[in-house]
PDB file of C-alpha atoms in Angstrom:
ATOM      1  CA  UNK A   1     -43.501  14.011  -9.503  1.00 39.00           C
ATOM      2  CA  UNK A   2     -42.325  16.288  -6.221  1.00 43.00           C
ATOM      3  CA  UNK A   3     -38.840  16.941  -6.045  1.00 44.00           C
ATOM      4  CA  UNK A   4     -37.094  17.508  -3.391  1.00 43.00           C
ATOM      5  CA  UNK A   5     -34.525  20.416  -2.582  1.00 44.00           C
ATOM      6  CA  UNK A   6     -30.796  19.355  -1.896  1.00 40.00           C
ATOM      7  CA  UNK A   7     -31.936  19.346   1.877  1.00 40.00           C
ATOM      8  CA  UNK A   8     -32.953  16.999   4.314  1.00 38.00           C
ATOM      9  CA  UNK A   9     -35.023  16.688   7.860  1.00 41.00           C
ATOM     10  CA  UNK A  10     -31.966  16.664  10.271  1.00 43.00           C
ATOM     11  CA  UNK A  11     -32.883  13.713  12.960  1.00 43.00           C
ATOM     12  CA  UNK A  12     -33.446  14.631  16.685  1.00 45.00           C
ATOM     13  CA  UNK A  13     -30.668  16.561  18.522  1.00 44.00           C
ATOM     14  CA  UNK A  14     -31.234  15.022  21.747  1.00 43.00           C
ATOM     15  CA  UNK A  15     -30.904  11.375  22.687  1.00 46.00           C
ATOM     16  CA  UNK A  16     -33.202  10.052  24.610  1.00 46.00           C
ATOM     17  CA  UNK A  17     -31.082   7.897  26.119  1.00 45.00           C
ATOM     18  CA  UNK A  18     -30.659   9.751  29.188  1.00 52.00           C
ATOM     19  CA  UNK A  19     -33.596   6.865  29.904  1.00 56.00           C
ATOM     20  CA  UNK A  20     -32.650   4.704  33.123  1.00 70.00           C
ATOM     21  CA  UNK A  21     -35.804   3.118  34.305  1.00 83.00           C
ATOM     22  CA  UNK A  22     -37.826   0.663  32.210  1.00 85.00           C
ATOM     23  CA  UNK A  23     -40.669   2.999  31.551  1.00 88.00           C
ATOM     24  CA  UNK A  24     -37.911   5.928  30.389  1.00 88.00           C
ATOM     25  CA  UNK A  25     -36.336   3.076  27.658  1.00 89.00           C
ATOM     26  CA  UNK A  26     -39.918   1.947  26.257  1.00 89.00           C
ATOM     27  CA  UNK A  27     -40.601   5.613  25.638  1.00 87.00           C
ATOM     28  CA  UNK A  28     -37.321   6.001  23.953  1.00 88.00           C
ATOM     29  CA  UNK A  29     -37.953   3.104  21.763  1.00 88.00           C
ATOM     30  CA  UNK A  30     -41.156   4.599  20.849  1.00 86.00           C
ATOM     31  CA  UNK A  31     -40.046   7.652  20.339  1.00 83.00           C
ATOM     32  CA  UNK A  32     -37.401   6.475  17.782  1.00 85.00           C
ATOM     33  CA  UNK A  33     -40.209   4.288  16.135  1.00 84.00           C
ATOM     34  CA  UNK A  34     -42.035   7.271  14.686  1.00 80.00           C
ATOM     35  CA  UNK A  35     -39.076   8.818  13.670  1.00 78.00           C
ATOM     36  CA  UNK A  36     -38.861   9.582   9.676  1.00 73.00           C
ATOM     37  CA  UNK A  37     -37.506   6.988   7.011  1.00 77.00           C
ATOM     38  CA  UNK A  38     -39.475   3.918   8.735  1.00 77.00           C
ATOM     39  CA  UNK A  39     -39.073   0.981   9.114  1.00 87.00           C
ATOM     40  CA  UNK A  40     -35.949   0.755  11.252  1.00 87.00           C
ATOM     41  CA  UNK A  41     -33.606  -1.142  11.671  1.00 90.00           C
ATOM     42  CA  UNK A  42     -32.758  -2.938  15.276  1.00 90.00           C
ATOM     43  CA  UNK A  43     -28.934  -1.311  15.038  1.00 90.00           C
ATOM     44  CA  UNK A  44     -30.392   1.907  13.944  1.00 90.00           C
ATOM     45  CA  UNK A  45     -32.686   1.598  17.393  1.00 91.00           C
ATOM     46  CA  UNK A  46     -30.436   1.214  19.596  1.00 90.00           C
ATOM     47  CA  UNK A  47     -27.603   3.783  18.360  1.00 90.00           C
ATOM     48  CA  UNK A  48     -30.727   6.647  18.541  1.00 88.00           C
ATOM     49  CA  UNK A  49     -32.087   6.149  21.920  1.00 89.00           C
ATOM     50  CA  UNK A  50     -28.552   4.979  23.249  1.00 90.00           C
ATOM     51  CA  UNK A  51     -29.792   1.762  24.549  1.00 91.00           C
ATOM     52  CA  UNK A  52     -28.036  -1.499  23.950  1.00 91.00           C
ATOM     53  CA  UNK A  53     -29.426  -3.863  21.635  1.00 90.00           C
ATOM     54  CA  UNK A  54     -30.388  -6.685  23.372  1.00 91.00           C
ATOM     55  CA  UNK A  55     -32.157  -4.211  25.604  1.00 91.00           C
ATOM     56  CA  UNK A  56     -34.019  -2.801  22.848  1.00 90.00           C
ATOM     57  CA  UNK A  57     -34.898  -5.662  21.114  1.00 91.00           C
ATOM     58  CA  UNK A  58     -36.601  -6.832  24.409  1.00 91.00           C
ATOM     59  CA  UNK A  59     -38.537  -3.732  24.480  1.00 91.00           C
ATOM     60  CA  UNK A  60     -39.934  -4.303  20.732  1.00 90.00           C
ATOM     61  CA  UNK A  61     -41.004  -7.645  21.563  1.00 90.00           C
ATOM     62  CA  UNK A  62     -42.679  -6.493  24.696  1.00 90.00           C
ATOM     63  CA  UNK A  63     -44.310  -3.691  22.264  1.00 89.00           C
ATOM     64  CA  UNK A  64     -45.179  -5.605  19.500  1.00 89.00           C
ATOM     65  CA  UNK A  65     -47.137  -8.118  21.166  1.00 88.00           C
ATOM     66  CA  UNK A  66     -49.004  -5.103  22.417  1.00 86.00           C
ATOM     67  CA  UNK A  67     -49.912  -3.493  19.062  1.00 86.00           C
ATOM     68  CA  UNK A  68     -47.656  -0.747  19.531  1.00 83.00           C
ATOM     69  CA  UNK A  69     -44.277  -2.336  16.876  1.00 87.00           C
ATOM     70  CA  UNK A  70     -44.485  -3.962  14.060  1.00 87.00           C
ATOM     71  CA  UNK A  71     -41.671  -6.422  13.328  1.00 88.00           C
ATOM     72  CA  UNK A  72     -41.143  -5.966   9.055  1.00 84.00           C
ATOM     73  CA  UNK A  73     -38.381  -7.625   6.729  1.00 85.00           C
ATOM     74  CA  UNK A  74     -34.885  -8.075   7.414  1.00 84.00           C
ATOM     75  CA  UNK A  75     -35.173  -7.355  11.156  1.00 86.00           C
ATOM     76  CA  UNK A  76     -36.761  -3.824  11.028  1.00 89.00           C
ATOM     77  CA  UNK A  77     -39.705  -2.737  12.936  1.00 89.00           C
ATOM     78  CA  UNK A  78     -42.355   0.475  12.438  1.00 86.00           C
ATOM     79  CA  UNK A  79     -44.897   2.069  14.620  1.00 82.00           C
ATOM     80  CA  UNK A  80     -48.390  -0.645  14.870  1.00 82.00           C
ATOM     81  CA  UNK A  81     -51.763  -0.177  14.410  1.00 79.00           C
ATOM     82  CA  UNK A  82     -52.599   0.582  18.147  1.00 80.00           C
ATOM     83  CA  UNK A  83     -49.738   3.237  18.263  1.00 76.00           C
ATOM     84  CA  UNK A  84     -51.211   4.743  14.788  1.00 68.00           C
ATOM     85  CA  UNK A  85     -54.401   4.623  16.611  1.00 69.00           C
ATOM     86  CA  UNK A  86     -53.469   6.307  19.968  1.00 71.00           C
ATOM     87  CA  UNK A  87     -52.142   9.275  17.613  1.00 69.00           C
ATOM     88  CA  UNK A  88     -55.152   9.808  16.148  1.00 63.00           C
ATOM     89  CA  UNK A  89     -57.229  10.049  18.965  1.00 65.00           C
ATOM     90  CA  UNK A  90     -55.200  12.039  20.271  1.00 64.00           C
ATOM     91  CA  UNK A  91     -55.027  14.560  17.417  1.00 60.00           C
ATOM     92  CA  UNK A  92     -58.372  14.166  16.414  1.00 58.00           C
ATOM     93  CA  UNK A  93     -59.441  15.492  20.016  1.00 59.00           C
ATOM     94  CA  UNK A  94     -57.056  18.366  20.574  1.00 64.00           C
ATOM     95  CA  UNK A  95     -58.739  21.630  20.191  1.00 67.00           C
ATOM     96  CA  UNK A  96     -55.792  23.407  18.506  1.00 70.00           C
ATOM     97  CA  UNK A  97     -55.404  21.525  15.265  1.00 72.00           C
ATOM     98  CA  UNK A  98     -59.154  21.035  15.095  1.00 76.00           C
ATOM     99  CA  UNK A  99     -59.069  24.857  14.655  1.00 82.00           C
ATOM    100  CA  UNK A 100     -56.162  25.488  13.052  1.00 85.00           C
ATOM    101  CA  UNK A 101     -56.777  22.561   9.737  1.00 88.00           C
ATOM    102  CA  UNK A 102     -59.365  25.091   8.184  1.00 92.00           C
ATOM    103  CA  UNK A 103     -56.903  28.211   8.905  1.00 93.00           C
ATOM    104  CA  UNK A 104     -53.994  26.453   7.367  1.00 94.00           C
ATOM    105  CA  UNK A 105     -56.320  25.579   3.871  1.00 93.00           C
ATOM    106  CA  UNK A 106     -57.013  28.935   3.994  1.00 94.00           C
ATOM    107  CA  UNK A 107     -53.326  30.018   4.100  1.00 95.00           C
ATOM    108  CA  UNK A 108     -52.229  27.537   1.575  1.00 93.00           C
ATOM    109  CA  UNK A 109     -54.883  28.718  -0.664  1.00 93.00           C
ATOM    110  CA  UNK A 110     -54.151  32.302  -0.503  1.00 93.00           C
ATOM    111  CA  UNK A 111     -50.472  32.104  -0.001  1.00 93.00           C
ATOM    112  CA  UNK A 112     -49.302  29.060  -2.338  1.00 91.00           C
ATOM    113  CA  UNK A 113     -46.950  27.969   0.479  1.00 93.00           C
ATOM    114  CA  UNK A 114     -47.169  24.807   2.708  1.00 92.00           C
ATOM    115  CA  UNK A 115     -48.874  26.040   5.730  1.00 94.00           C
ATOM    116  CA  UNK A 116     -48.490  24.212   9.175  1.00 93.00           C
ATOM    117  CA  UNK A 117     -48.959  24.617  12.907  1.00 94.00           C
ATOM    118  CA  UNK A 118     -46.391  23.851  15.424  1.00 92.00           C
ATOM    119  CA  UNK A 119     -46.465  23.092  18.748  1.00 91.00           C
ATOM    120  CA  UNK A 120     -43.184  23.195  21.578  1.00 92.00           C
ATOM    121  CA  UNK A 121     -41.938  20.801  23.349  1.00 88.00           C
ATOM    122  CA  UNK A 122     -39.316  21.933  25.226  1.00 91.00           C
ATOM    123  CA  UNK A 123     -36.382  23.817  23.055  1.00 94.00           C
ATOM    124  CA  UNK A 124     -37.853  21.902  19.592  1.00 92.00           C
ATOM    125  CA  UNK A 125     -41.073  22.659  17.614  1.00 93.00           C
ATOM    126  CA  UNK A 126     -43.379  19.924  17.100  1.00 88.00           C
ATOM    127  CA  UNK A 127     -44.530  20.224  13.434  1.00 88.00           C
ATOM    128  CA  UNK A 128     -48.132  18.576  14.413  1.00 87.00           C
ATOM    129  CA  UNK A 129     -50.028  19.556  11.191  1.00 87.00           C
ATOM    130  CA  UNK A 130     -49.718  20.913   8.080  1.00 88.00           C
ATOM    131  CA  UNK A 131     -51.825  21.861   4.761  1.00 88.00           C
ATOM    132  CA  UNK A 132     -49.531  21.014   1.465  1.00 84.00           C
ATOM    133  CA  UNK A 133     -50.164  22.910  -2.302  1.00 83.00           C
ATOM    134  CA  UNK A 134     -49.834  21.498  -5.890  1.00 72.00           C
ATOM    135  CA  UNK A 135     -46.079  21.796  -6.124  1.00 63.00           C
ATOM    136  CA  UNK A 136     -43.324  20.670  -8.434  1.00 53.00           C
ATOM    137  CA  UNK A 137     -40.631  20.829  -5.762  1.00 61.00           C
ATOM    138  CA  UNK A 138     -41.234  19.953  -1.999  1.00 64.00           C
ATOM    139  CA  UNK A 139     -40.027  21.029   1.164  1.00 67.00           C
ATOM    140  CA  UNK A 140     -38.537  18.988   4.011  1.00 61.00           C
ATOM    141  CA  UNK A 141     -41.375  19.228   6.631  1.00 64.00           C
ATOM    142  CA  UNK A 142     -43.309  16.301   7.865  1.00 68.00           C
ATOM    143  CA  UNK A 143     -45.862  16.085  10.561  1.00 68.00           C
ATOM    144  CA  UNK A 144     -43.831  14.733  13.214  1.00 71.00           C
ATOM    145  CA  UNK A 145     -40.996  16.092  12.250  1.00 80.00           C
ATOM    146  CA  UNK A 146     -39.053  18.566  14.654  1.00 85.00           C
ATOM    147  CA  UNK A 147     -36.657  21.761  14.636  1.00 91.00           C
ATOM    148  CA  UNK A 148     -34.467  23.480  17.258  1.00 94.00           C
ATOM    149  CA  UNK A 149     -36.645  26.549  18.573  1.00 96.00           C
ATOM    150  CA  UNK A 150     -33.436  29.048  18.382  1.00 97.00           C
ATOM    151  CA  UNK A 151     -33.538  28.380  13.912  1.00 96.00           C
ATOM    152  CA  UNK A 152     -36.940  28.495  13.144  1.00 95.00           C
ATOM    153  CA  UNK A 153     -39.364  30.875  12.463  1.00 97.00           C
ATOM    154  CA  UNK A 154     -42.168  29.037  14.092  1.00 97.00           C
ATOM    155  CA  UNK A 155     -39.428  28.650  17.116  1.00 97.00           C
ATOM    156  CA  UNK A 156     -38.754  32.433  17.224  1.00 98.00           C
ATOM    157  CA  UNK A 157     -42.429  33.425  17.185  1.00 98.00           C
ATOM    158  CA  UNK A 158     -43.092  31.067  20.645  1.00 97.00           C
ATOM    159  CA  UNK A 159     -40.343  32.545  21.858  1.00 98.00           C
ATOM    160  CA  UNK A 160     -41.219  35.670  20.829  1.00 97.00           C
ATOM    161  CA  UNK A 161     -44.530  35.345  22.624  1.00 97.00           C
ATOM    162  CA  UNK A 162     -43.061  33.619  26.187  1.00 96.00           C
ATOM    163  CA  UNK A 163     -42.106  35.777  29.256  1.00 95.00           C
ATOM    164  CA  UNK A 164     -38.184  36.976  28.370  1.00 95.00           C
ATOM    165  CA  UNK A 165     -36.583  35.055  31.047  1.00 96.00           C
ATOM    166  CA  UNK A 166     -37.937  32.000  29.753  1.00 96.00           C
ATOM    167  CA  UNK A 167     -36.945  32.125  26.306  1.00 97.00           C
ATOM    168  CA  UNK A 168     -33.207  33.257  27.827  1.00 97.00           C
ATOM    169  CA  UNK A 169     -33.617  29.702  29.808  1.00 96.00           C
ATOM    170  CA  UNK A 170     -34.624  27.381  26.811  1.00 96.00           C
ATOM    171  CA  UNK A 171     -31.840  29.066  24.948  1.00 96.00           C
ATOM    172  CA  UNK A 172     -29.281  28.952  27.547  1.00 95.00           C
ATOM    173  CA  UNK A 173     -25.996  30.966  27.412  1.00 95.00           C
ATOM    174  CA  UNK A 174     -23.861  27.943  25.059  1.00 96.00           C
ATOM    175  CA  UNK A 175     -23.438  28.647  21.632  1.00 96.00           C
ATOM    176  CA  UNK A 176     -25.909  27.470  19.185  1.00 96.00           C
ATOM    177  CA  UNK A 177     -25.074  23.818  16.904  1.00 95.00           C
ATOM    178  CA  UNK A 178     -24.897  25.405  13.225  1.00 95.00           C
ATOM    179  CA  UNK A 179     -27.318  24.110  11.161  1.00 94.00           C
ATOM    180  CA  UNK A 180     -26.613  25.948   7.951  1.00 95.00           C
ATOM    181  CA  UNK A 181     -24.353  28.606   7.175  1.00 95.00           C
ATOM    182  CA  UNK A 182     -26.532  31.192   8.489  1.00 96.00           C
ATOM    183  CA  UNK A 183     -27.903  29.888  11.692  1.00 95.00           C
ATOM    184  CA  UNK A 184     -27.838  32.528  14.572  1.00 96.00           C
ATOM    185  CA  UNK A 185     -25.278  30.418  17.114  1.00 96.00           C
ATOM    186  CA  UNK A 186     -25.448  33.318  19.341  1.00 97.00           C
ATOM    187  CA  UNK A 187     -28.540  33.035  21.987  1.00 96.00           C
ATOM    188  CA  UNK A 188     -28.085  36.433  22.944  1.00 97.00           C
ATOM    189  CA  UNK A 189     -28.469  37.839  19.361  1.00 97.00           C
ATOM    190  CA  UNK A 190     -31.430  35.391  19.264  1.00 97.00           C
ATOM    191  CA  UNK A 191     -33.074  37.168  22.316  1.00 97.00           C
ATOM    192  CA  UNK A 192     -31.956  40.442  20.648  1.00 97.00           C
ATOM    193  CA  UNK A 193     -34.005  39.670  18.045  1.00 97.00           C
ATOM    194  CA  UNK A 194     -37.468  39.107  19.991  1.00 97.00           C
ATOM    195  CA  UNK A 195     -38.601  42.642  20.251  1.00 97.00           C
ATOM    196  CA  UNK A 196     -38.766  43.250  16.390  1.00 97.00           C
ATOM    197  CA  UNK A 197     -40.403  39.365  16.106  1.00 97.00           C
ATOM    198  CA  UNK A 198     -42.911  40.625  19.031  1.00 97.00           C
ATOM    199  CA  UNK A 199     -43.497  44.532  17.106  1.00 96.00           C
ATOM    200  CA  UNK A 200     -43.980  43.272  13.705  1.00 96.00           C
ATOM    201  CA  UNK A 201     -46.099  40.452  14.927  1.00 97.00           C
ATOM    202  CA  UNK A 202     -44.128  37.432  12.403  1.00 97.00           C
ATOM    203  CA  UNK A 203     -40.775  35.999  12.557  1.00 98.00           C
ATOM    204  CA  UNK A 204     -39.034  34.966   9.828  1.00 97.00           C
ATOM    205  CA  UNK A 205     -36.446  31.760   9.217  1.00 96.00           C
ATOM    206  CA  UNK A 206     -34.025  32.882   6.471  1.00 95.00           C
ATOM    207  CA  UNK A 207     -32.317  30.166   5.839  1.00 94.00           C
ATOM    208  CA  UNK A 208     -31.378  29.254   9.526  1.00 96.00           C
ATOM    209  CA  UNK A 209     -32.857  25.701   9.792  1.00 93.00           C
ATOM    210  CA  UNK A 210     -32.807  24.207   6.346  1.00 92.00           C
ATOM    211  CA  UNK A 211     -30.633  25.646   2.830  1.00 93.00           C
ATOM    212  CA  UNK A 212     -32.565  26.918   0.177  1.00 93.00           C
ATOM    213  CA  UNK A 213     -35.422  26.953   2.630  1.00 93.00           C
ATOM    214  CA  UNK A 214     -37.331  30.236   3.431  1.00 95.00           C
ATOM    215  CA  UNK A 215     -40.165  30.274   6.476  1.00 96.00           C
ATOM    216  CA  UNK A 216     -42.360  32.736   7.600  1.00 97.00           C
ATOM    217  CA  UNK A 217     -44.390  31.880  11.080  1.00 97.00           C
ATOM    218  CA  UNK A 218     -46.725  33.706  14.045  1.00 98.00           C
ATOM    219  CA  UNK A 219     -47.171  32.863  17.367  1.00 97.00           C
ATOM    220  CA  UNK A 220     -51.065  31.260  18.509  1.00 95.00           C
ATOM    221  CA  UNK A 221     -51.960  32.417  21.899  1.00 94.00           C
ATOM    222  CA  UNK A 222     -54.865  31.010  23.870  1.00 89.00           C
ATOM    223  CA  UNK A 223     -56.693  31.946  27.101  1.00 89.00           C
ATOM    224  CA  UNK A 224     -54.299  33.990  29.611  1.00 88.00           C
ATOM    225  CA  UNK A 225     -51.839  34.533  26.763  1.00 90.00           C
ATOM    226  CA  UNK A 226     -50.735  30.938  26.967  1.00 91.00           C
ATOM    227  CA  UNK A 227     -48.724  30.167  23.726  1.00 94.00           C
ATOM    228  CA  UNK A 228     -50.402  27.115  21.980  1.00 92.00           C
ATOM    229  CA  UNK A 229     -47.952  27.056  18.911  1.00 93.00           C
ATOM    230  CA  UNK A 230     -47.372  28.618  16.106  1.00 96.00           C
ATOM    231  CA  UNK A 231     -48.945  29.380  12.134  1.00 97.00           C
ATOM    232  CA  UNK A 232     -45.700  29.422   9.761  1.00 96.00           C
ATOM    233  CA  UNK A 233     -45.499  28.989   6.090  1.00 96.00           C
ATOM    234  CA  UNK A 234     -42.947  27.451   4.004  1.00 94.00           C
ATOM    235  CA  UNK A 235     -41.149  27.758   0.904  1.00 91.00           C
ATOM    236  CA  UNK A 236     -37.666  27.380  -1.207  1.00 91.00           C
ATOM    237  CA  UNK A 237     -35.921  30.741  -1.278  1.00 91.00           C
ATOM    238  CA  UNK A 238     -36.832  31.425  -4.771  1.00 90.00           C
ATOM    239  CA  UNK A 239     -40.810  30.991  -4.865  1.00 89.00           C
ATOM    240  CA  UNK A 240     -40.465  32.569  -1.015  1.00 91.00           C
ATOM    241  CA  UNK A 241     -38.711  35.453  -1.758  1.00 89.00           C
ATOM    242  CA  UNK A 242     -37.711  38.254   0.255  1.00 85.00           C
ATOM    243  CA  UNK A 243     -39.556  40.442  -1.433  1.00 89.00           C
ATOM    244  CA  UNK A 244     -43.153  38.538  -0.649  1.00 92.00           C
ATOM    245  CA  UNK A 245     -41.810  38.397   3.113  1.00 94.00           C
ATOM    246  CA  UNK A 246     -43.420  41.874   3.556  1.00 93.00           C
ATOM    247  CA  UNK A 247     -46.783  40.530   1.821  1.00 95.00           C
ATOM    248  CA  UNK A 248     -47.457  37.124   3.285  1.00 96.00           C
ATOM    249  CA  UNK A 249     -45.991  38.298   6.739  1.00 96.00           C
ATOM    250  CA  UNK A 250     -49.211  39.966   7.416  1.00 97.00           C
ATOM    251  CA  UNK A 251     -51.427  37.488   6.262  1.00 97.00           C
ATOM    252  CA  UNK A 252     -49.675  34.470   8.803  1.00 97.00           C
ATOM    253  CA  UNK A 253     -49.839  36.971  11.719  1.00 97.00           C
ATOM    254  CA  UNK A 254     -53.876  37.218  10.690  1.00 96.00           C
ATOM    255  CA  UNK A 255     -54.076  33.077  10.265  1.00 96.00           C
ATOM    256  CA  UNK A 256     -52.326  32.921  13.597  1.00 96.00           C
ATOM    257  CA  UNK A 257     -54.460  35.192  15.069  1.00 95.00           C
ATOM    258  CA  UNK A 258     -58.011  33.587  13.440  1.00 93.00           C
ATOM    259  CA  UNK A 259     -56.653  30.019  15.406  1.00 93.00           C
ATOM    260  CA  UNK A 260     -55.816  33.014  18.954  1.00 93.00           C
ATOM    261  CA  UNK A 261     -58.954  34.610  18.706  1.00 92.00           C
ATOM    262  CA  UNK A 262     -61.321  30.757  18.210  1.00 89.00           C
ATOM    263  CA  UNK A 263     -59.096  29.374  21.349  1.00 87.00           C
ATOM    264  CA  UNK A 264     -60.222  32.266  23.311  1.00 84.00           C
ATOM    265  CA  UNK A 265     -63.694  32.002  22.590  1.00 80.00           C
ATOM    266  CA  UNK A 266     -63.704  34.218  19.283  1.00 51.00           C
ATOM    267  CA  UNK A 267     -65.470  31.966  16.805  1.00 43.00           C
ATOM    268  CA  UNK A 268     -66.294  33.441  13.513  1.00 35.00           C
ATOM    269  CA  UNK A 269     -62.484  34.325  12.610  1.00 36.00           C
ATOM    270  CA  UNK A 270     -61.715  31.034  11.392  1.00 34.00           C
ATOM    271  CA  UNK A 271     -61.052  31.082   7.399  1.00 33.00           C
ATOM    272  CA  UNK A 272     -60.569  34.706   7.331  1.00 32.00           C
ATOM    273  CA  UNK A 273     -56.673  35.906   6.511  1.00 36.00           C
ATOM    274  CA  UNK A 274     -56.511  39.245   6.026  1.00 33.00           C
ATOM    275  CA  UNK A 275     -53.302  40.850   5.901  1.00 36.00           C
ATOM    276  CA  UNK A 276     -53.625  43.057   8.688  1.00 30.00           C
ATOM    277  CA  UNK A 277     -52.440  43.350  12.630  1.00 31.00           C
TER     278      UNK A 277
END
């Protein structure tokens, strides 16, 4: 049976509570819906989006008896069948993952590391897919799940591959929350960092997200440049040693560059991670 490391997927860092009209709160509600560790709790609603309760549990009604909640036992509701549905239409027509699934088996194969592709939404990366091995222990990554862009590795390669002064604006000029011992707080040694990420073609999370957690990721670019996401592998420090950073760096700039060069036009690359630039 998979066990997990002493870690665990740290819940949003923004509220979306900033939500004032009645379109903003259902969103919110949603949003908190598909959140990890369903089903949730009404109290547990309302103190992540920031919304009162009452408010809140007139929204899930309102959703429910559109398909999009489901009311479970003790009071707790999950994401319905028409939500579920809406996903996977959505994912099942968007041109990056249908490229990048066969790229990330590859990886996995060759690597023996979760592979996954990320996508940004604002200063977080959307973990949108992923290809899992055979493994005693797991990881905490989930589709779904999100990370800060300024301590990940599939954060710094988007950055890495966005116009400076736009990666200086998502990071802004604030300190950085800690989110182990070894997070980078600073944004300006984050930005420091960029030109090495953008030379060697990889970044690498070492330990800046998740303890005991070791990542390895490459930026996707599609027509004009524009950054679609990002390849990354994943591993526990001791299987994804520093030592295989050198080796498997290569080979997740080369996945990330099979899903570039089929979003451009390229076809043919898919499935073939080589390790070189």
């Amino acid at each position: 049976m998979p066990k997990p490391v002493n870690t665990s997927a740290a819940p949003r860092e923004e509220s979306p509570a900033a939500a004032t009209g009645p379109v903003d709160k259902a969103l919110a509600v949603l949003d908190a819906l598909v959140q990890p560790d369903a089903p949730h709790r009404l109290a547990d609603l309302a103190a992540r989006t920031g919304l009162p309760k009452p408010t809140v549990h007139r929204l899930l009604h309102t959703l429910a008896e559109a398909g999009y909640a489901v009311p479970g036992p003790g009071g707790t509701y999950q994401a319905g069948p028409r939500l579920l549905g809406l996903a996977a239409t959505a994912l099942a027509a968007n041109s990056e993952l249908r490229l990048a699934r066969p790229v990330l088996d590859d990886l996995r194969l060759r690597t023996g590391h979760l592979a996954h592709f990320s996508v940004r939404d604002g200063t977080v990366a959307v973990h949108v897919t992923q290809s899992d091995p055979s493994s005693t222990y797991r990881v905490p990554l989930a589709a779904g799940g999100e990370v800060p862009l300024y301590c990940s590795a599939v954060g710094w390669a988007m950055l890495s591959a966005l116009p400076p002064a736009t990666a200086a604006e998502l990071l802004g000029a604030d300190p950085l929350p800690a989110r182990t011992p070894r997070t980078v707080r600073d944004p300006g040694a984050v930005l420091a960092a960029m030109p090495a990420v953008r030379e060697r073609g990889y970044a690498v999370d070492d330990e800046y997200a998740e303890q005991d957690v070791r990542a390895i990721a490459a930026p996707v670019l599609g027509p004009g440049d524009r950054v679609a996401g990002a390849v990354g592998i994943v591993g526990l420090t001791f299987t994804l040693d520093e030592e295989s950073v050198a080796v498997l760096g290569p080979m997740v700039r080369a996945a990330a560059g099979a899903v570039s060069a089929s979003l451009r036009g390229g076809a043919g690359a898919l499935g073939i991670v080589r390790g070189r630039r």
